mmCIF file with all atom_site columns, C-alpha atoms in Angstrom:
data_model
loop_
_atom_site.group_PDB
_atom_site.id
_atom_site.type_symbol
_atom_site.label_atom_id
_atom_site.label_alt_id
_atom_site.label_comp_id
_atom_site.label_asym_id
_atom_site.label_entity_id
_atom_site.label_seq_id
_atom_site.pdbx_PDB_ins_code
_atom_site.Cartn_x
_atom_site.Cartn_y
_atom_site.Cartn_z
_atom_site.occupancy
_atom_site.B_iso_or_equiv
_atom_site.pdbx_formal_charge
_atom_site.auth_seq_id
_atom_site.auth_comp_id
_atom_site.auth_asym_id
_atom_site.auth_atom_id
_atom_site.pdbx_PDB_model_num
ATOM 1   C CA . MET T 1 1   ? 107.363 -12.733 67.407 1.00 0.00 ? 1   MET T CA 1
ATOM 2   C CA . LYS T 1 2   ? 104.771 -10.212 66.180 1.00 0.00 ? 2   LYS T CA 1
ATOM 3   C CA . SER T 1 3   ? 104.389 -6.474  66.610 1.00 0.00 ? 3   SER T CA 1
ATOM 4   C CA . LYS T 1 4   ? 101.279 -4.638  65.443 1.00 0.00 ? 4   LYS T CA 1
ATOM 5   C CA . ARG T 1 5   ? 101.443 -0.968  64.415 1.00 0.00 ? 5   ARG T CA 1
ATOM 6   C CA . GLY T 1 6   ? 98.868  1.050   62.477 1.00 0.00 ? 6   GLY T CA 1
ATOM 7   C CA . GLY T 1 7   ? 97.139  -1.923  60.874 1.00 0.00 ? 7   GLY T CA 1
ATOM 8   C CA . LEU T 1 8   ? 100.436 -3.507  59.779 1.00 0.00 ? 8   LEU T CA 1
ATOM 9   C CA . THR T 1 9   ? 101.932 -6.528  61.458 1.00 0.00 ? 9   THR T CA 1
ATOM 10  C CA . LEU T 1 10  ? 105.685 -7.007  61.771 1.00 0.00 ? 10  LEU T CA 1
ATOM 11  C CA . ASN T 1 11  ? 106.495 -10.705 61.862 1.00 0.00 ? 11  ASN T CA 1
ATOM 12  C CA . ARG T 1 12  ? 109.824 -12.270 62.725 1.00 0.00 ? 12  ARG T CA 1
ATOM 13  C CA . LYS T 1 13  ? 110.689 -15.253 60.560 1.00 0.00 ? 13  LYS T CA 1
ATOM 14  C CA . LYS T 1 14  ? 113.461 -17.740 61.086 1.00 0.00 ? 14  LYS T CA 1
ATOM 15  C CA . HIS T 1 15  ? 116.996 -16.353 60.874 1.00 0.00 ? 15  HIS T CA 1
ATOM 16  C CA . ASP T 1 16  ? 115.833 -13.122 62.580 1.00 0.00 ? 16  ASP T CA 1
ATOM 17  C CA . ARG T 1 17  ? 114.541 -11.618 59.331 1.00 0.00 ? 17  ARG T CA 1
ATOM 18  C CA . TRP T 1 18  ? 111.550 -9.294  59.560 1.00 0.00 ? 18  TRP T CA 1
ATOM 19  C CA . TYR T 1 19  ? 108.779 -8.959  57.042 1.00 0.00 ? 19  TYR T CA 1
ATOM 20  C CA . ILE T 1 20  ? 105.699 -6.747  57.008 1.00 0.00 ? 20  ILE T CA 1
ATOM 21  C CA . SER T 1 21  ? 102.212 -7.994  56.390 1.00 0.00 ? 21  SER T CA 1
ATOM 22  C CA . ASP T 1 22  ? 98.852  -6.276  56.318 1.00 0.00 ? 22  ASP T CA 1
ATOM 23  C CA . ALA T 1 23  ? 96.031  -7.932  58.210 1.00 0.00 ? 23  ALA T CA 1
ATOM 24  C CA . ASP T 1 24  ? 93.708  -7.218  55.273 1.00 0.00 ? 24  ASP T CA 1
ATOM 25  C CA . GLU T 1 25  ? 95.993  -8.566  52.542 1.00 0.00 ? 25  GLU T CA 1
ATOM 26  C CA . SER T 1 26  ? 97.639  -11.890 51.945 1.00 0.00 ? 26  SER T CA 1
ATOM 27  C CA . GLN T 1 27  ? 101.419 -11.991 51.525 1.00 0.00 ? 27  GLN T CA 1
ATOM 28  C CA . GLU T 1 28  ? 100.985 -12.746 47.825 1.00 0.00 ? 28  GLU T CA 1
ATOM 29  C CA . LYS T 1 29  ? 99.742  -9.194  47.209 1.00 0.00 ? 29  LYS T CA 1
ATOM 30  C CA . TRP T 1 30  ? 103.060 -7.837  48.492 1.00 0.00 ? 30  TRP T CA 1
ATOM 31  C CA . LEU T 1 31  ? 105.085 -9.856  45.999 1.00 0.00 ? 31  LEU T CA 1
ATOM 32  C CA . VAL T 1 32  ? 106.134 -8.543  42.610 1.00 0.00 ? 32  VAL T CA 1
ATOM 33  C CA . GLY T 1 33  ? 103.862 -9.858  39.887 1.00 0.00 ? 33  GLY T CA 1
ATOM 34  C CA . ASP T 1 34  ? 101.457 -12.762 39.980 1.00 0.00 ? 34  ASP T CA 1
ATOM 35  C CA . ILE T 1 35  ? 102.735 -15.544 42.234 1.00 0.00 ? 35  ILE T CA 1
ATOM 36  C CA . SER T 1 36  ? 101.210 -18.185 39.983 1.00 0.00 ? 36  SER T CA 1
ATOM 37  C CA . ASP T 1 37  ? 103.803 -17.222 37.360 1.00 0.00 ? 37  ASP T CA 1
ATOM 38  C CA . LYS T 1 38  ? 107.539 -16.983 37.842 1.00 0.00 ? 38  LYS T CA 1
ATOM 39  C CA . PRO T 1 39  ? 108.388 -13.276 38.340 1.00 0.00 ? 39  PRO T CA 1
ATOM 40  C CA . GLN T 1 40  ? 110.413 -11.719 35.549 1.00 0.00 ? 40  GLN T CA 1
ATOM 41  C CA . GLU T 1 41  ? 111.512 -8.521  37.303 1.00 0.00 ? 41  GLU T CA 1
ATOM 42  C CA . SER T 1 42  ? 113.077 -7.450  40.566 1.00 0.00 ? 42  SER T CA 1
ATOM 43  C CA . TRP T 1 43  ? 112.638 -3.807  41.606 1.00 0.00 ? 43  TRP T CA 1
ATOM 44  C CA . GLY T 1 44  ? 111.593 -3.004  38.012 1.00 0.00 ? 44  GLY T CA 1
ATOM 45  C CA . VAL T 1 45  ? 114.689 -4.549  36.382 1.00 0.00 ? 45  VAL T CA 1
ATOM 46  C CA . PRO T 1 46  ? 114.379 -7.723  34.277 1.00 0.00 ? 46  PRO T CA 1
ATOM 47  C CA . LEU T 1 47  ? 115.894 -10.663 36.140 1.00 0.00 ? 47  LEU T CA 1
ATOM 48  C CA . TRP T 1 48  ? 117.758 -11.858 33.050 1.00 0.00 ? 48  TRP T CA 1
ATOM 49  C CA . HIS T 1 49  ? 119.492 -8.461  32.992 1.00 0.00 ? 49  HIS T CA 1
ATOM 50  C CA . ILE T 1 50  ? 120.454 -8.707  36.677 1.00 0.00 ? 50  ILE T CA 1
ATOM 51  C CA . ALA T 1 51  ? 121.835 -12.205 36.063 1.00 0.00 ? 51  ALA T CA 1
ATOM 52  C CA . GLN T 1 52  ? 123.917 -10.962 33.128 1.00 0.00 ? 52  GLN T CA 1
ATOM 53  C CA . LEU T 1 53  ? 125.252 -7.995  35.108 1.00 0.00 ? 53  LEU T CA 1
ATOM 54  C CA . MET T 1 54  ? 126.327 -10.362 37.872 1.00 0.00 ? 54  MET T CA 1
ATOM 55  C CA . GLU T 1 55  ? 128.016 -12.674 35.397 1.00 0.00 ? 55  GLU T CA 1
ATOM 56  C CA . GLU T 1 56  ? 129.880 -9.731  33.834 1.00 0.00 ? 56  GLU T CA 1
ATOM 57  C CA . THR T 1 57  ? 131.109 -8.519  37.231 1.00 0.00 ? 57  THR T CA 1
ATOM 58  C CA . ILE T 1 58  ? 132.336 -12.015 38.127 1.00 0.00 ? 58  ILE T CA 1
ATOM 59  C CA . LEU T 1 59  ? 134.225 -12.219 34.817 1.00 0.00 ? 59  LEU T CA 1
ATOM 60  C CA . ILE T 1 60  ? 135.912 -8.866  35.520 1.00 0.00 ? 60  ILE T CA 1
ATOM 61  C CA . ILE T 1 61  ? 136.905 -10.010 39.014 1.00 0.00 ? 61  ILE T CA 1
ATOM 62  C CA . ARG T 1 62  ? 138.365 -13.270 37.635 1.00 0.00 ? 62  ARG T CA 1
ATOM 63  C CA . THR T 1 63  ? 140.266 -11.616 34.765 1.00 0.00 ? 63  THR T CA 1
ATOM 64  C CA . LYS T 1 64  ? 143.994 -11.539 35.512 1.00 0.00 ? 64  LYS T CA 1
ATOM 65  C CA . ASP T 1 65  ? 144.611 -8.533  33.253 1.00 0.00 ? 65  ASP T CA 1
ATOM 66  C CA . ALA T 1 66  ? 141.880 -6.353  34.781 1.00 0.00 ? 66  ALA T CA 1
ATOM 67  C CA . GLU T 1 67  ? 143.050 -3.287  36.690 1.00 0.00 ? 67  GLU T CA 1
ATOM 68  C CA . PRO T 1 68  ? 142.704 -3.499  40.504 1.00 0.00 ? 68  PRO T CA 1
ATOM 69  C CA . ARG T 1 69  ? 140.396 -0.467  40.472 1.00 0.00 ? 69  ARG T CA 1
ATOM 70  C CA . GLU T 1 70  ? 138.163 -2.126  37.853 1.00 0.00 ? 70  GLU T CA 1
ATOM 71  C CA . LYS T 1 71  ? 138.004 -5.291  39.977 1.00 0.00 ? 71  LYS T CA 1
ATOM 72  C CA . TRP T 1 72  ? 137.153 -3.205  43.053 1.00 0.00 ? 72  TRP T CA 1
ATOM 73  C CA . PHE T 1 73  ? 134.260 -1.485  41.250 1.00 0.00 ? 73  PHE T CA 1
ATOM 74  C CA . ALA T 1 74  ? 133.007 -4.844  39.910 1.00 0.00 ? 74  ALA T CA 1
ATOM 75  C CA . ALA T 1 75  ? 133.117 -6.420  43.376 1.00 0.00 ? 75  ALA T CA 1
ATOM 76  C CA . ASN T 1 76  ? 131.195 -3.517  44.893 1.00 0.00 ? 76  ASN T CA 1
ATOM 77  C CA . ARG T 1 77  ? 128.591 -3.675  42.128 1.00 0.00 ? 77  ARG T CA 1
ATOM 78  C CA . LEU T 1 78  ? 128.213 -7.417  42.639 1.00 0.00 ? 78  LEU T CA 1
ATOM 79  C CA . ARG T 1 79  ? 127.745 -6.899  46.388 1.00 0.00 ? 79  ARG T CA 1
ATOM 80  C CA . GLU T 1 80  ? 125.016 -4.305  45.728 1.00 0.00 ? 80  GLU T CA 1
ATOM 81  C CA . LEU T 1 81  ? 123.217 -6.598  43.268 1.00 0.00 ? 81  LEU T CA 1
ATOM 82  C CA . LEU T 1 82  ? 123.360 -9.514  45.728 1.00 0.00 ? 82  LEU T CA 1
ATOM 83  C CA . GLN T 1 83  ? 121.946 -7.347  48.511 1.00 0.00 ? 83  GLN T CA 1
ATOM 84  C CA . GLU T 1 84  ? 119.106 -6.140  46.289 1.00 0.00 ? 84  GLU T CA 1
ATOM 85  C CA . CYS T 1 85  ? 118.279 -9.715  45.266 1.00 0.00 ? 85  CYS T CA 1
ATOM 86  C CA . SER T 1 86  ? 118.259 -10.820 48.910 1.00 0.00 ? 86  SER T CA 1
ATOM 87  C CA . TRP T 1 87  ? 115.540 -8.231  49.625 1.00 0.00 ? 87  TRP T CA 1
ATOM 88  C CA . ASP T 1 88  ? 113.253 -9.563  46.868 1.00 0.00 ? 88  ASP T CA 1
ATOM 89  C CA . LEU T 1 89  ? 110.751 -12.048 48.340 1.00 0.00 ? 89  LEU T CA 1
ATOM 90  C CA . ASN T 1 90  ? 110.236 -13.579 44.891 1.00 0.00 ? 90  ASN T CA 1
ATOM 91  C CA . LEU T 1 91  ? 113.866 -14.704 44.860 1.00 0.00 ? 91  LEU T CA 1
ATOM 92  C CA . SER T 1 92  ? 114.015 -16.047 48.422 1.00 0.00 ? 92  SER T CA 1
ATOM 93  C CA . ASP T 1 93  ? 114.420 -19.674 47.278 1.00 0.00 ? 93  ASP T CA 1
ATOM 94  C CA . LEU T 1 94  ? 117.393 -18.752 45.108 1.00 0.00 ? 94  LEU T CA 1
ATOM 95  C CA . THR T 1 95  ? 118.986 -16.288 47.517 1.00 0.00 ? 95  THR T CA 1
ATOM 96  C CA . ASP T 1 96  ? 118.980 -18.995 50.205 1.00 0.00 ? 96  ASP T CA 1
ATOM 97  C CA . ILE T 1 97  ? 122.012 -20.298 48.282 1.00 0.00 ? 97  ILE T CA 1
ATOM 98  C CA . TYR T 1 98  ? 124.208 -17.425 49.497 1.00 0.00 ? 98  TYR T CA 1
ATOM 99  C CA . ARG T 1 99  ? 122.285 -15.248 51.960 1.00 0.00 ? 99  ARG T CA 1
ATOM 100 C CA . ASP T 1 100 ? 123.531 -16.921 55.158 1.00 0.00 ? 100 ASP T CA 1
ATOM 101 C CA . LYS T 1 101 ? 127.020 -17.669 53.823 1.00 0.00 ? 101 LYS T CA 1
ATOM 102 C CA . LYS T 1 102 ? 128.849 -14.508 54.907 1.00 0.00 ? 102 LYS T CA 1
ATOM 103 C CA . ALA T 1 103 ? 132.563 -14.191 54.188 1.00 0.00 ? 103 ALA T CA 1
ATOM 104 C CA . ASP T 1 104 ? 135.320 -11.775 55.074 1.00 0.00 ? 104 ASP T CA 1
ATOM 105 C CA . ASN T 1 105 ? 135.844 -10.359 51.585 1.00 0.00 ? 105 ASN T CA 1
ATOM 106 C CA . ILE T 1 106 ? 134.826 -7.224  49.688 1.00 0.00 ? 106 ILE T CA 1
ATOM 107 C CA . ILE T 1 107 ? 131.627 -8.870  48.441 1.00 0.00 ? 107 ILE T CA 1
ATOM 108 C CA . GLY T 1 108 ? 130.598 -10.078 51.894 1.00 0.00 ? 108 GLY T CA 1
ATOM 109 C CA . TYR T 1 109 ? 129.468 -13.539 50.781 1.00 0.00 ? 109 TYR T CA 1
ATOM 110 C CA . ASP T 1 110 ? 131.114 -16.895 50.083 1.00 0.00 ? 110 ASP T CA 1
ATOM 111 C CA . THR T 1 111 ? 132.414 -16.871 46.504 1.00 0.00 ? 111 THR T CA 1
ATOM 112 C CA . VAL T 1 112 ? 131.376 -20.466 45.745 1.00 0.00 ? 112 VAL T CA 1
ATOM 113 C CA . ALA T 1 113 ? 127.834 -19.723 46.932 1.00 0.00 ? 113 ALA T CA 1
ATOM 114 C CA . ILE T 1 114 ? 127.764 -16.557 44.803 1.00 0.00 ? 114 ILE T CA 1
ATOM 115 C CA . SER T 1 115 ? 128.862 -18.467 41.701 1.00 0.00 ? 115 SER T CA 1
ATOM 116 C CA . THR T 1 116 ? 126.212 -21.115 42.349 1.00 0.00 ? 116 THR T CA 1
ATOM 117 C CA . PHE T 1 117 ? 123.521 -18.457 42.786 1.00 0.00 ? 117 PHE T CA 1
ATOM 118 C CA . VAL T 1 118 ? 124.482 -16.574 39.618 1.00 0.00 ? 118 VAL T CA 1
ATOM 119 C CA . GLY T 1 119 ? 124.557 -19.822 37.639 1.00 0.00 ? 119 GLY T CA 1
ATOM 120 C CA . GLN T 1 120 ? 121.064 -20.709 38.884 1.00 0.00 ? 120 GLN T CA 1
ATOM 121 C CA . LEU T 1 121 ? 119.786 -17.201 38.135 1.00 0.00 ? 121 LEU T CA 1
ATOM 122 C CA . LEU T 1 122 ? 121.194 -17.359 34.592 1.00 0.00 ? 122 LEU T CA 1
ATOM 123 C CA . ALA T 1 123 ? 119.607 -20.784 34.066 1.00 0.00 ? 123 ALA T CA 1
ATOM 124 C CA . GLU T 1 124 ? 116.180 -19.754 35.360 1.00 0.00 ? 124 GLU T CA 1
ATOM 125 C CA . TYR T 1 125 ? 116.104 -16.329 33.697 1.00 0.00 ? 125 TYR T CA 1
ATOM 126 C CA . PRO T 1 126 ? 117.838 -16.540 30.289 1.00 0.00 ? 126 PRO T CA 1
ATOM 127 C CA . LYS T 1 127 ? 117.964 -13.494 28.032 1.00 0.00 ? 127 LYS T CA 1
ATOM 128 C CA . PRO T 1 128 ? 114.819 -13.477 25.876 1.00 0.00 ? 128 PRO T CA 1
#
């Protein structure tokens, strides 16, 4: 399904996700960085840093001695980071791991899928 407004085209992809394209530009120009190289940032933050933040939040959530409030803040931060990653077109292959695996928990996604995603992100974007 397509909708054209002011020179921009709204396209509906599979899974009812919308993306915007410009008739005068290829999709590659909308992506962060050069698509011939693996992107190193998402929304201006190094991907290795995002991966480490996610790993730290998971460790806090798994720690038996952590305060419930601390776990709550970590889970909310992890949810925010996952949502931001899901919006980054450069990470669409990786975010496919968890994006459609919703769960009824504070994070909103299946915990096994989240762990798999974070492990892949850490492997692909190690700290320099």
